[in-house]
XYZ file of C-alpha atoms in Angstrom:
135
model
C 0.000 0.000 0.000
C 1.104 3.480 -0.900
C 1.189 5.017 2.534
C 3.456 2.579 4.389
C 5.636 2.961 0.972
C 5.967 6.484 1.614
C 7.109 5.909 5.003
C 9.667 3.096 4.335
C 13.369 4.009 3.427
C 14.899 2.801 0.264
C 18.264 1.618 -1.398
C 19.687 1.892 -4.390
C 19.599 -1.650 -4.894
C 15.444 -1.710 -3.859
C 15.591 1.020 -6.421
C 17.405 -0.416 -9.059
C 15.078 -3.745 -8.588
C 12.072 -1.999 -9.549
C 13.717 -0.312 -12.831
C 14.557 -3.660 -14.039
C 11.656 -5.130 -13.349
C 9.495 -2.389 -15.043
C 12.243 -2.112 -18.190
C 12.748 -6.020 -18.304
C 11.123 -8.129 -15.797
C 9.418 -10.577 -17.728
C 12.509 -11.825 -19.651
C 14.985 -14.662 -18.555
C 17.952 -13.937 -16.892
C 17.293 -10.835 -15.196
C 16.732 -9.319 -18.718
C 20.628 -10.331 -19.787
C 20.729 -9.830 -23.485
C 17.530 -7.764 -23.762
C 17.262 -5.245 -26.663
C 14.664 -2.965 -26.866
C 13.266 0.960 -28.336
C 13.754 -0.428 -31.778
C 17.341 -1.950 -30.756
C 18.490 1.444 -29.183
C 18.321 0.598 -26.058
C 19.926 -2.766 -24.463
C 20.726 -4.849 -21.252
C 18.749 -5.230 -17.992
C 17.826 -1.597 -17.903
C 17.578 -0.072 -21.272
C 20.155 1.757 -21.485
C 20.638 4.294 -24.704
C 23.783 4.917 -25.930
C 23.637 8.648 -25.359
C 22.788 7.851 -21.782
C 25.804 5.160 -21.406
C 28.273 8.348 -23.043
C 27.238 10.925 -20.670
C 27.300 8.561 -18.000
C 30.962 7.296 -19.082
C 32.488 10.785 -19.393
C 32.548 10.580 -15.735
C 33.418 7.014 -14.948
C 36.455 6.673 -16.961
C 36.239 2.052 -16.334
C 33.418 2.569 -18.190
C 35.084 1.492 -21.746
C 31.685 -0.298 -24.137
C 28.002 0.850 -24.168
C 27.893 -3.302 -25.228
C 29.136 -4.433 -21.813
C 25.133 -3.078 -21.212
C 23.974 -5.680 -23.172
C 24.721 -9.010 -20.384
C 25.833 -7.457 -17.310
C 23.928 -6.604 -14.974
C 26.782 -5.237 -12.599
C 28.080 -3.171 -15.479
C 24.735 -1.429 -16.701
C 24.477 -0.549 -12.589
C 27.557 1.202 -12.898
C 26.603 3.100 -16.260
C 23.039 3.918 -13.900
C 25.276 4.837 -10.816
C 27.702 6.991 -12.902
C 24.435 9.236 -14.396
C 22.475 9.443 -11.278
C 25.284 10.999 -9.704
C 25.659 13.551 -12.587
C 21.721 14.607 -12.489
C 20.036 13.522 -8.880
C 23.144 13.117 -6.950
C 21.412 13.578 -3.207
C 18.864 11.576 -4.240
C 21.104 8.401 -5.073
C 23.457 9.240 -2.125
C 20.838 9.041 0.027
C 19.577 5.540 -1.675
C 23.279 3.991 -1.744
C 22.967 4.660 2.144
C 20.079 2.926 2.156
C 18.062 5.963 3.738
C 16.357 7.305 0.385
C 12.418 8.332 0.418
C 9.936 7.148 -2.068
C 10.659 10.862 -3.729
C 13.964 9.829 -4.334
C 13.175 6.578 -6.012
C 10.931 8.683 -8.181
C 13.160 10.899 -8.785
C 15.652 8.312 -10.352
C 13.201 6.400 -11.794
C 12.091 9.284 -13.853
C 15.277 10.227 -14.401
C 16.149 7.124 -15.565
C 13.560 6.885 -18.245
C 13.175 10.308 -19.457
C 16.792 11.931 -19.029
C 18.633 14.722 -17.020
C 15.265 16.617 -16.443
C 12.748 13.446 -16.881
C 11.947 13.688 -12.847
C 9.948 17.678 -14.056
C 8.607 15.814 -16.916
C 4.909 14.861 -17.453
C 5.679 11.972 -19.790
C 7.429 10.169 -17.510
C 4.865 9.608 -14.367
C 2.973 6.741 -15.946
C 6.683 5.174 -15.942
C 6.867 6.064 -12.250
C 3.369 5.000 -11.925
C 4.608 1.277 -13.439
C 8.095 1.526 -10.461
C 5.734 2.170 -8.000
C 3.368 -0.936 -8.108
C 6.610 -3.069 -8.430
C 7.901 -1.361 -5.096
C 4.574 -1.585 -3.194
């Protein structure tokens, strides 16, 4: 139920759970090998390459978008690597396991609609989808 979700804390693993469920949840191994968006976005979490870039000018291990593709530890790093760019508190706050149900929105959206997809309209029925995973 909603109201004991907004009263729980969260991780960033919890968090990252709920985006692969919702982006690949249905497929066999954790959604390993998934390719989606008309093949422009790949791996666990559909990730787009100009995502995986901008999240790889600031984690210089991060060497091939195609590592996204079947590796679930990888893709999180690509994820952690962005979030800290565009909703760092939020996903400090998460890896600390002491994030709110705003900041799992807050990456979710992020996640699916870019730097500035938390402010956008288009992405709340994605958050909408998160949310019944989490609760």
């Amino acid at each position: 139920d909603v109201s004991s979700a907004q009263t729980r804390l969260y991780s960033s693993v919890n968090t990252l759970d709920a985006i692969r469920q919702v982006e690949t949840g249905g497929l066999p191994n954790d959604g390993r090998g998934a390719v989606g968006d008309g093949g422009r976005a790949i791996g666990p979490y559909q990730i787009h390459n100009v995502y995986y870039v901008d999240a790889a000018q600031r984690n210089k291990i991060l060497k091939s978008y195609r590592n996204c593709l079947n590796s679930l530890s990888y893709s999180e790093k690509v994820i952690s690597s962005y979030m800290e760019r565009y909703a760092s508190k939020a996903w400090k706050r998460l890896q600390r396991g002491k994030g709110t149900l705003a900041d799992v929105q807050t990456i979710a959206r992020i996640h699916n609609g870019g730097p500035r997809g938390h402010t956008k309209k288009s992405t709340e029925k994605y958050w909408k989808k998160v949310l019944r995973v989490l609760v």
